[in-house]
Coordinates of C-alpha atoms and ligand atoms in Angstrom, one line a residue:
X7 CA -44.8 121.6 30.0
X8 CA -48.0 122.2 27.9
X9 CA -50.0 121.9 31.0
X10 CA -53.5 122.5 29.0
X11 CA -52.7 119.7 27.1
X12 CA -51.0 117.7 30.2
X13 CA -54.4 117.8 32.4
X14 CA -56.7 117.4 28.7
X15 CA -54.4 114.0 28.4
X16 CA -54.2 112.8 32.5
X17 CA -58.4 113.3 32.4
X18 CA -58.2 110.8 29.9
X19 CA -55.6 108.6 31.6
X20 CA -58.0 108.3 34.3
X21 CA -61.4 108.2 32.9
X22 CA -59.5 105.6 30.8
X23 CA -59.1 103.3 34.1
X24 CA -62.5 104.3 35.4
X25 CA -64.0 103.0 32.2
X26 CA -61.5 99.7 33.0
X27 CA -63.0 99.2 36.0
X28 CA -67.1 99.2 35.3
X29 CA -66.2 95.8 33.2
X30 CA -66.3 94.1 37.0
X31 CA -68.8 94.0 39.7
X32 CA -68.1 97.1 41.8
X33 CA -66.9 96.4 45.5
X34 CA -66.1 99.0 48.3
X35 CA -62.3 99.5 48.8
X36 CA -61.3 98.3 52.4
X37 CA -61.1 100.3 55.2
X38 CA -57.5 99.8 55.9
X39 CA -56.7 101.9 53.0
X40 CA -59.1 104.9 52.9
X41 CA -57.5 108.5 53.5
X42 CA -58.8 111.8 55.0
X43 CA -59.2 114.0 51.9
X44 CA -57.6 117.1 53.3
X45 CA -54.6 114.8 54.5
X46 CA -54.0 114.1 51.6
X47 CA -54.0 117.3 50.2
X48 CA -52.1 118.6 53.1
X49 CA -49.3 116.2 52.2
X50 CA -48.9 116.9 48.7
X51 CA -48.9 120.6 49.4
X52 CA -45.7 119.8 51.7
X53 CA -45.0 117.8 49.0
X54 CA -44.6 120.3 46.4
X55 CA -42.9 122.6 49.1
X56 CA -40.2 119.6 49.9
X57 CA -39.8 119.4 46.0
X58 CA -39.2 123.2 45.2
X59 CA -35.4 122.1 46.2
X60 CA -35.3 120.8 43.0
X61 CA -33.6 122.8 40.1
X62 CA -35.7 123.7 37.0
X63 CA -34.8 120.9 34.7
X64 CA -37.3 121.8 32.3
X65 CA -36.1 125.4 31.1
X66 CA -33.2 125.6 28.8
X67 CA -31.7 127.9 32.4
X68 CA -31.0 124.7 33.4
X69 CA -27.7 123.5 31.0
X70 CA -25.8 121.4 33.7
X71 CA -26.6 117.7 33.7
X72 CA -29.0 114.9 31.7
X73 CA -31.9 115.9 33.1
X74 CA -34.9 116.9 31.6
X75 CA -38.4 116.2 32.4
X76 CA -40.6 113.4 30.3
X77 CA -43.0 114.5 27.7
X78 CA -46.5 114.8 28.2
X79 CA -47.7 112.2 25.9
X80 CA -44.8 110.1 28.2
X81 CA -46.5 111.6 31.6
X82 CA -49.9 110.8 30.2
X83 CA -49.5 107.2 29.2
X84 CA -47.5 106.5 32.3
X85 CA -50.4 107.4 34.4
X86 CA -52.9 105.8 32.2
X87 CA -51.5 102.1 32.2
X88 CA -49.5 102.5 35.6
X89 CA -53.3 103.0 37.5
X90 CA -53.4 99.0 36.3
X91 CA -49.8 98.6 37.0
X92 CA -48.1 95.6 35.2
X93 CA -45.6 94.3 35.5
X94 CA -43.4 93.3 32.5
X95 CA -41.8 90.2 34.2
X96 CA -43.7 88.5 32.4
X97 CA -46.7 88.4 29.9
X98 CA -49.0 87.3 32.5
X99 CA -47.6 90.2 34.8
X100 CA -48.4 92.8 32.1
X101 CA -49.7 91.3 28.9
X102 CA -50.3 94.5 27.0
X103 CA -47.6 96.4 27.6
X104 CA -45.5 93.3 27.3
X105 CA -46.4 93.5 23.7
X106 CA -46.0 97.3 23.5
X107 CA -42.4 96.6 24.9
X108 CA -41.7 94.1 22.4
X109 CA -42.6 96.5 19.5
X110 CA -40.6 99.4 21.0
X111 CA -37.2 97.2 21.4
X112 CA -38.5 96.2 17.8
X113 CA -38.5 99.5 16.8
X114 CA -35.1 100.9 18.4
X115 CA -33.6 97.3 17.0
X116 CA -34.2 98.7 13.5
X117 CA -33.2 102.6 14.3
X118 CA -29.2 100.6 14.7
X119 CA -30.2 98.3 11.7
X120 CA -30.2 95.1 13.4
X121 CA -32.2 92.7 11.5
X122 CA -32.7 90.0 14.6
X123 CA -32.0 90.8 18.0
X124 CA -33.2 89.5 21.4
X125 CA -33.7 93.0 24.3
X126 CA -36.1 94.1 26.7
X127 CA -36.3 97.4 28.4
X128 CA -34.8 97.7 32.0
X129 CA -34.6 99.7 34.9
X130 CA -31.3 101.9 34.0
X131 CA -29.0 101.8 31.6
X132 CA -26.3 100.5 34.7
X133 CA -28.4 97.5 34.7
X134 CA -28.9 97.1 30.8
X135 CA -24.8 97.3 30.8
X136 CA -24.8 95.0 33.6
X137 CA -26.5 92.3 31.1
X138 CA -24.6 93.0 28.2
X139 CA -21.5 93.0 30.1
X140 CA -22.9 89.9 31.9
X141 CA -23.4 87.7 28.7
X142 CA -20.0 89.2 27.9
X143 CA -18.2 87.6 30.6
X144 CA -20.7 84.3 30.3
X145 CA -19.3 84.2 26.3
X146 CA -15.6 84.5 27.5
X147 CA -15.2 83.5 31.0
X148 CA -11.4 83.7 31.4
X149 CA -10.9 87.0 29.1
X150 CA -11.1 90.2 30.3
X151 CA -13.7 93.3 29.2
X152 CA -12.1 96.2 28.3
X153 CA -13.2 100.0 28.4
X154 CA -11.8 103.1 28.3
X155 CA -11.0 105.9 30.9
X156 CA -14.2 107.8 29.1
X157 CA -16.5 104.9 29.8
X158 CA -19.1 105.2 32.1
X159 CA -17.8 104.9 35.7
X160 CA -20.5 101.8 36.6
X161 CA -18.7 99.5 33.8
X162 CA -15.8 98.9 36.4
X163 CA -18.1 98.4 39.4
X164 CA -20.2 96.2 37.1
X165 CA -17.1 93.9 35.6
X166 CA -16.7 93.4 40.3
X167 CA -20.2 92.7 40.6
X168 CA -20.3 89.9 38.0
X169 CA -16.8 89.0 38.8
X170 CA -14.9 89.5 35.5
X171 CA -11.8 90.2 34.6
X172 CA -11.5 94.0 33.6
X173 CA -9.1 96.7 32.4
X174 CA -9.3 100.4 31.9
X175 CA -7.7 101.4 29.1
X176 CA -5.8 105.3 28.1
X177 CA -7.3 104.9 25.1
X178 CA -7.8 102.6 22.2
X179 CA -4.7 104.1 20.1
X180 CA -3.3 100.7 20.2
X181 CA -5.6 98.6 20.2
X182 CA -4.6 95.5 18.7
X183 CA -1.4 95.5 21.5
X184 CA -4.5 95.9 24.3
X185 CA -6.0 92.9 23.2
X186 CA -3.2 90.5 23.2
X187 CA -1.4 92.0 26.1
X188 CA -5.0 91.8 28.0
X189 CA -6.7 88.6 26.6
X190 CA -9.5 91.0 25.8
X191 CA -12.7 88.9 25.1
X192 CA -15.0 92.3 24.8
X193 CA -14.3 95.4 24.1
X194 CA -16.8 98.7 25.7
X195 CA -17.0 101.4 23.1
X196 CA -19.1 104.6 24.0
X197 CA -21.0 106.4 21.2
X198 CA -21.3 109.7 23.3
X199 CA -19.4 109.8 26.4
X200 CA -21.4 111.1 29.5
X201 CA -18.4 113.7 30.3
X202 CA -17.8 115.1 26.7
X203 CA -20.3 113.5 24.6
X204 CA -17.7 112.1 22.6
X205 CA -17.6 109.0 20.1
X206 CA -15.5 106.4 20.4
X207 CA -13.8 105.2 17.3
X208 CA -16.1 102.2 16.7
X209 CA -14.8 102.7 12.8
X210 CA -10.9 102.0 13.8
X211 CA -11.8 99.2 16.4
X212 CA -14.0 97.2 14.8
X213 CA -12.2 95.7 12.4
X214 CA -9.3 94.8 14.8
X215 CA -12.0 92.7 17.6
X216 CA -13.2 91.4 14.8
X217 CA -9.6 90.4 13.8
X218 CA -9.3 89.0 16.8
X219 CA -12.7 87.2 17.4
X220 CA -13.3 89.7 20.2
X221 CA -16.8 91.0 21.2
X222 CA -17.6 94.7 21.2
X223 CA -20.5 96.0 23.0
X224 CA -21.8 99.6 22.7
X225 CA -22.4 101.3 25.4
X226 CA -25.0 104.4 23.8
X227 CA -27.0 105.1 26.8
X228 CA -26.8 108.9 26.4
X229 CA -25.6 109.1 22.7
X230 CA -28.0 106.2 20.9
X231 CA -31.0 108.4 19.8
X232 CA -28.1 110.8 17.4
X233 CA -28.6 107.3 15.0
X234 CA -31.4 109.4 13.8
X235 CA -29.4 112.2 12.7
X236 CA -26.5 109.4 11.3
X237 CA -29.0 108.8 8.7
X238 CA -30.1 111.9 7.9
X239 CA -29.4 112.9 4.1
X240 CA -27.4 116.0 5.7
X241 CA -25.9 114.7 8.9
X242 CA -24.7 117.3 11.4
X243 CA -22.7 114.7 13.1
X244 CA -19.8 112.4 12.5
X245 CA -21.9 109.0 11.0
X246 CA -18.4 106.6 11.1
X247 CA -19.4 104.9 14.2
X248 CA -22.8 105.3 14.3
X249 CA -23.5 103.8 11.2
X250 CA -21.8 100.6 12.3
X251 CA -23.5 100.2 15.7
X252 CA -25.4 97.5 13.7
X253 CA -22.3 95.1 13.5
X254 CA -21.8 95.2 17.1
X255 CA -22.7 92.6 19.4
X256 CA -24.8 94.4 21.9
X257 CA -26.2 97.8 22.1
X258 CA -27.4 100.2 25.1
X259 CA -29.8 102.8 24.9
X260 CA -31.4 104.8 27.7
X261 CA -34.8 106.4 26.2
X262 CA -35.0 108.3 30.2
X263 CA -31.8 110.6 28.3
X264 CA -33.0 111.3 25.0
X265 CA -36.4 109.5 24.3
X266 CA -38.3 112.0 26.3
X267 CA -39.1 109.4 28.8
X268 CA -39.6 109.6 32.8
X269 CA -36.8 107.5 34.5
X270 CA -36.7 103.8 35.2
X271 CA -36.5 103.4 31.1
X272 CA -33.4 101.8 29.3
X273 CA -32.8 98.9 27.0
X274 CA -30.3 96.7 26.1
X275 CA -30.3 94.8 22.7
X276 CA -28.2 91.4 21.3
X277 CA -27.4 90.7 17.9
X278 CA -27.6 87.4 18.0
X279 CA -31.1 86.4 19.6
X280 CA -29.1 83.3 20.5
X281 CA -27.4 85.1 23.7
X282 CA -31.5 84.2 25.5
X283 CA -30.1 80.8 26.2
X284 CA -27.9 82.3 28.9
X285 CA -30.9 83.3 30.8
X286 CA -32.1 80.2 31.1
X287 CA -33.8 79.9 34.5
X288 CA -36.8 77.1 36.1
X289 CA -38.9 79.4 39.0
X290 CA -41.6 77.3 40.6
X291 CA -43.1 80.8 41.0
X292 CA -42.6 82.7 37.6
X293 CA -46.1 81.9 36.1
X294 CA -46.2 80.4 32.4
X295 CA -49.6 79.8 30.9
X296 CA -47.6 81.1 27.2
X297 CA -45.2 79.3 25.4
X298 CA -44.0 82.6 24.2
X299 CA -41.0 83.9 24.9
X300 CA -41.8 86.3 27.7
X301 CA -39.9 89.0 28.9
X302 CA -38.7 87.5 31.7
X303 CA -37.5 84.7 30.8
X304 CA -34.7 87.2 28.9
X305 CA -33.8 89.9 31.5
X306 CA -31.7 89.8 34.5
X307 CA -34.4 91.8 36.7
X308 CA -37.5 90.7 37.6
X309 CA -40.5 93.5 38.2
X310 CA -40.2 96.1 35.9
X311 CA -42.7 98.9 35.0
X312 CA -45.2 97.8 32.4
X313 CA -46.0 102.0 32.2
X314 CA -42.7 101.8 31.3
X315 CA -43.2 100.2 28.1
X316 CA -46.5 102.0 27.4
X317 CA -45.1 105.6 28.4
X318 CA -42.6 104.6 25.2
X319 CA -44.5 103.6 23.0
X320 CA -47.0 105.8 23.4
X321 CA -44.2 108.8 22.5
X322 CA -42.9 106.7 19.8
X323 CA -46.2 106.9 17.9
X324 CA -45.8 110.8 18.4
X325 CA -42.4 111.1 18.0
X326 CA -41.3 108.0 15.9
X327 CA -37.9 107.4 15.5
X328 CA -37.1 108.7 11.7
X329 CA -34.1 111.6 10.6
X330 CA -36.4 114.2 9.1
X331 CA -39.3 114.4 11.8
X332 CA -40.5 113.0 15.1
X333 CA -37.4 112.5 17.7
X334 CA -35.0 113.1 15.1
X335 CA -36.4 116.5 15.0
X336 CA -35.8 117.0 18.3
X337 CA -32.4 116.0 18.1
X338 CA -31.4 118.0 15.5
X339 CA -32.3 120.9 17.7
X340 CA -30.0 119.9 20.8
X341 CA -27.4 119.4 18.1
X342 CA -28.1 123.0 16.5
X343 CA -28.1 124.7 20.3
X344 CA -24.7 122.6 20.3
X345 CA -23.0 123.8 17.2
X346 CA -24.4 127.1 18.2
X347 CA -22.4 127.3 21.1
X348 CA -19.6 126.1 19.4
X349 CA -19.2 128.9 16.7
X350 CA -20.1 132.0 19.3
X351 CA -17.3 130.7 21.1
X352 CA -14.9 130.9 18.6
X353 CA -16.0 135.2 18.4
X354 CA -15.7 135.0 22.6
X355 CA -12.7 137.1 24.1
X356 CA -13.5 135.4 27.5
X357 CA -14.0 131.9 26.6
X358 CA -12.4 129.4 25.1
X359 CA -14.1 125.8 23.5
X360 CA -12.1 122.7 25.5
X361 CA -12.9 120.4 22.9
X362 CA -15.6 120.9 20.0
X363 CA -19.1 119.3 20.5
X364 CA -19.5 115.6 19.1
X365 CA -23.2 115.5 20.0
X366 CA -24.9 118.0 22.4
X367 CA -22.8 118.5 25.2
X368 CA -20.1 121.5 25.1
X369 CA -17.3 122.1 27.4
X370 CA -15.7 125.4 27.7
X371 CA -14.0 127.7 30.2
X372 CA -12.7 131.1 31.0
X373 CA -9.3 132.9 29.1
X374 CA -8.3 134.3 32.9
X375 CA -5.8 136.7 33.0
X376 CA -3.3 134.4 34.9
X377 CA -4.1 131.6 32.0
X378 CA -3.5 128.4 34.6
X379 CA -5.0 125.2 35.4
X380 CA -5.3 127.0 39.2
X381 CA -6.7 130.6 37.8
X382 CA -9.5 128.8 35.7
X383 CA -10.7 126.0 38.2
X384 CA -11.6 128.7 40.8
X385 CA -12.7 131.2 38.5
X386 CA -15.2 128.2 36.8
X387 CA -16.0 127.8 40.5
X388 CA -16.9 130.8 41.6
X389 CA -18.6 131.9 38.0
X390 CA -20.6 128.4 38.2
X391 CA -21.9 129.4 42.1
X392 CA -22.5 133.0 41.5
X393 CA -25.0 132.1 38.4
X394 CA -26.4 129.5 40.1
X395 CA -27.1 131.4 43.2
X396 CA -28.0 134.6 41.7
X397 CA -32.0 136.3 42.7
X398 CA -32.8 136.9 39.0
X399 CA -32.6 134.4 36.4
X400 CA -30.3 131.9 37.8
X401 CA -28.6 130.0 35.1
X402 CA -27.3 126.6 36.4
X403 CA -24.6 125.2 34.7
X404 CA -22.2 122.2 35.5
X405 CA -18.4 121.6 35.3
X406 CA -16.0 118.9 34.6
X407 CA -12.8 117.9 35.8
X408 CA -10.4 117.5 32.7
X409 CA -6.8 117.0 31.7
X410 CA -4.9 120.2 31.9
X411 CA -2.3 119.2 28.8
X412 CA -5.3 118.2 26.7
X413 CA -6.0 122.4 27.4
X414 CA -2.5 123.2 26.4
X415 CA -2.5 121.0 23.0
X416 CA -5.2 123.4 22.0
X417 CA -4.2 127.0 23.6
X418 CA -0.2 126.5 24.1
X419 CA 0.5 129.7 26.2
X420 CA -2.0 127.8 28.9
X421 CA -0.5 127.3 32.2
X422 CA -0.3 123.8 33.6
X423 CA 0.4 124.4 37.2
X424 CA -1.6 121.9 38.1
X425 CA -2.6 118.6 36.4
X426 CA -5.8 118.9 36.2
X427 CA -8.4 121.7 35.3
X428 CA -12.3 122.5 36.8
X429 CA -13.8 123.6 33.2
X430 CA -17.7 124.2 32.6
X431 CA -20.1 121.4 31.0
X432 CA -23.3 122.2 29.4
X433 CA -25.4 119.4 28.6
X434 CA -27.6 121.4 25.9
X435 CA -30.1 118.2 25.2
X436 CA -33.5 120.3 25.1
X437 CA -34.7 121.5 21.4
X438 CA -35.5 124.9 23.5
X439 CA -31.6 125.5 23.9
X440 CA -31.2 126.7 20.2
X441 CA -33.0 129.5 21.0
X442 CA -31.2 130.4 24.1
X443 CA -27.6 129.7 23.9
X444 CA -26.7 133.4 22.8
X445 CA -28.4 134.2 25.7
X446 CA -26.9 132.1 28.0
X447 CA -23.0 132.8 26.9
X448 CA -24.1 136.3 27.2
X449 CA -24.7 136.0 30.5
X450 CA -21.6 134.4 31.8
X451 CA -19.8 136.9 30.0
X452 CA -21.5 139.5 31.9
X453 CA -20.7 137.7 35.4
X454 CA -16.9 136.8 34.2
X455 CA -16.5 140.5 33.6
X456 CA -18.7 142.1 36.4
Ligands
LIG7 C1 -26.0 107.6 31.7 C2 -25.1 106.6 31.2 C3 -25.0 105.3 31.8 C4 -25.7 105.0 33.0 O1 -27.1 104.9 32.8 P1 -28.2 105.1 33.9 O2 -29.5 105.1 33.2 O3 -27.9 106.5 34.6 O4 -28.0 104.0 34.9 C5 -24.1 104.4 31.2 N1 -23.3 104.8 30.2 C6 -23.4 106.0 29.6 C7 -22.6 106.3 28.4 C8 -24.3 107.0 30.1 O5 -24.3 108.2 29.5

């Protein structure tokens, strides 16, 4: 973090409620709530002890999992409109940022080229794929939702929580047989899987559900913000899928993975604005003094974060959502760090590429000497603890369980003693891994070979 520009910004924030607060008669806060200064201190300095557990998510050392902290312009805004806290339940809850969320889901709405939709921000993207998959099951009550065995593992403990019918699918090689031997009524497709960052053939399926009258909903909570780089005039990525997200019937996007935002921040959008009527609900206690539509009168939680919404679209006016600039800048970098990786690998004796990047996310592992699914697992085992653990410039990565014959496909004399393989996972999704991913590989070279 810039944290000049981080304490410049969080003066404002809080002048900025300060100055919100003269427009009313001053009163004394109660008693009940005042706090020793120094105990206060105190606390946060055993507070930031208790925290250094933590790994360092913000330095491109750190290329395990999708974490990475928020921008400061995210940081900044938060704190400004979260010292008023609303709430965007509803416009009376939070009617500014109610508004700002509006225009952000307005704004990621035309980034997938839909030209109506109905969404709202939510807590998670588990709970923006709860709705979709919710108004899925309330559209075709007696047909099942399918997904595949890459989908996000909360889409099956969702489908038991709203009580509809569900299957996992191998794949979607045969799709057309899934959806008649199934009685599929909506289809899960993930543009960038959380394991491999893979995308699903939206291209091949779509015209099949749509064949068969059969609703697809997109599940592109990690992958959603590469739509930037889909339209680019040069895309570095595969576009088929992406550049029919907007024919889909429901779309999910988490900006707290790649919209530089602090977490508690995902969205979920309809095509067809029609799906609100679903919602319908009659609280003596949700407060109406609009006949606008409010927000929550079209999501499935009630409280949510009105700094939320401001913390968004306060980095959206930095960082709007276009190929050539703003977040699609930033996204070209985690792709670059990605495709980076991808060609050093291919001059690496040591390590071999499991499958090539799709988005940002690369998976790889070492040649061992005994070339097995047993040799490699605890080699990536003890290679991934060792960096980790090291004094000097740790270097976290993460690893991945995958399917040892997938390995073989690709590098025949590998061994498949056992089924499955432990491989490494590098999430590269800050712009600052470009710059470091020679670096990195170096480095587990060095400890594979020490
Ligand atoms: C991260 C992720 C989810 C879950 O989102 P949360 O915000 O962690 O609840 C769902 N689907 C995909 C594809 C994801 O990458």
């Amino acid at each position: 973090m810039n944290t000049e520009l981080l304490l410049q910004l969080i003066n404002q924030s809080i002048a900025s409620h300060n100055r919100f607060q003269k427009k009313w008669d001053a009163f004394d806060a109660d008693d009940s709530l005042y706090i020793d200064e120094s105990k206060a201190l105190s606390v946060l300095a055993e507070l930031e002890t208790r925290l250094e557990e933590n790994y360092p998510f913000f330095h491109p050392r750190y290329a395990g999992q999708m974490l990475k902290p928020p921008h400061e312009i995210a940081v900044a805004a938060y704190v400004m409109a979260m010292q008023v806290n609303p709430n965007n339940h509803a416009l009376d809850g939070g009617p500014a940022t109610a508004k700002m969320e509006m225009e952000v889901v307005q704004q990621i709405a035309t980034m997938f080229g839909y030209k109506k939709h109905l969404g709202h921000l939510t807590s998670s993207g588990t709970i923006a794929n709860l709705e979709a998959l919710w108004i899925a099951k309330s559209i075709h009550p007696e047909k099942a939702i399918a997904y595949s065995s890459s989908a996000h593992y909360t889409h099956h403990r969702m489908c038991d929580v709203i009580g509809a019918k569900h299957v996992c699918l191998d794949n979607f090689n045969d799709i057309e047989q899934a959806i008649t031997t199934h009685t599929i009524g909506t289809l899960v497709v993930t543009i960038g899987t959380t394991s491999l960052g893979q995308i699903e053939p939206l291209h091949e399926i779509l015209p099949i559900a749509k064949k068969y009258g059969v609703r697809i909903h997109a599940d592109c909570a990690y992958g959603g913000f590469f739509m930037l780089l889909a339209k680019d005039s040069k895309p570095s990525i595969d576009t088929r899928s992406f550049l029919l997200l907007n024919e889909c019937d429901s779309i999910v996007i988490d900006p707290h993975k790649h919209g530089l935002q602090p977490y508690g921040c995902g969205c979920v959008l309809f095509k067809d604005p029609a799906v609100g009527t679903y919602y319908k609900h009659d609280s003596p206690y949700t407060y109406f003094t609009s006949k606008e539509l409010h927000l929550g009168e079209i999501s499935l939680e009630c409280s949510r974060a009105g700094a939320s919404a401001a913390a968004l679209w306060a980095t959206l006016q930095c960082f709007p959502l276009e190929s050539e600039k703003g977040l699609g800048s930033v996204l070209k970098r985690t792709r670059e760090a990605a495709l980076q990786f991808s060609q050093q690998l291919t001059m690496s004796r040591l390590l071999c590429e499991y499958v090539p990047p799709e988005l940002d996310i690369v998976t790889y592992f070492p040649r061992t000497k005994n070339f097995s699914a047993s040799e490699v697992s605890s080699v990536v085992e003890r290679t991934f603890t060792s960096l980790m653990k090291r004094q000097h410039d740790p270097l976290y990565l993460a690893t991945v369980i995958v399917d040892s014959q997938t390995i073989k496909r690709r590098y025949p004399d590998f061994i498949t003693d056992l089924p499955t393989a432990k491989i490494f996972r590098s999430v590269l999704m800050k712009p600052e891994h470009a710059g470091f991913v020679a670096k990195m590989l170096k480095e587990i070279e060095d400890d594979l070979s020490a």
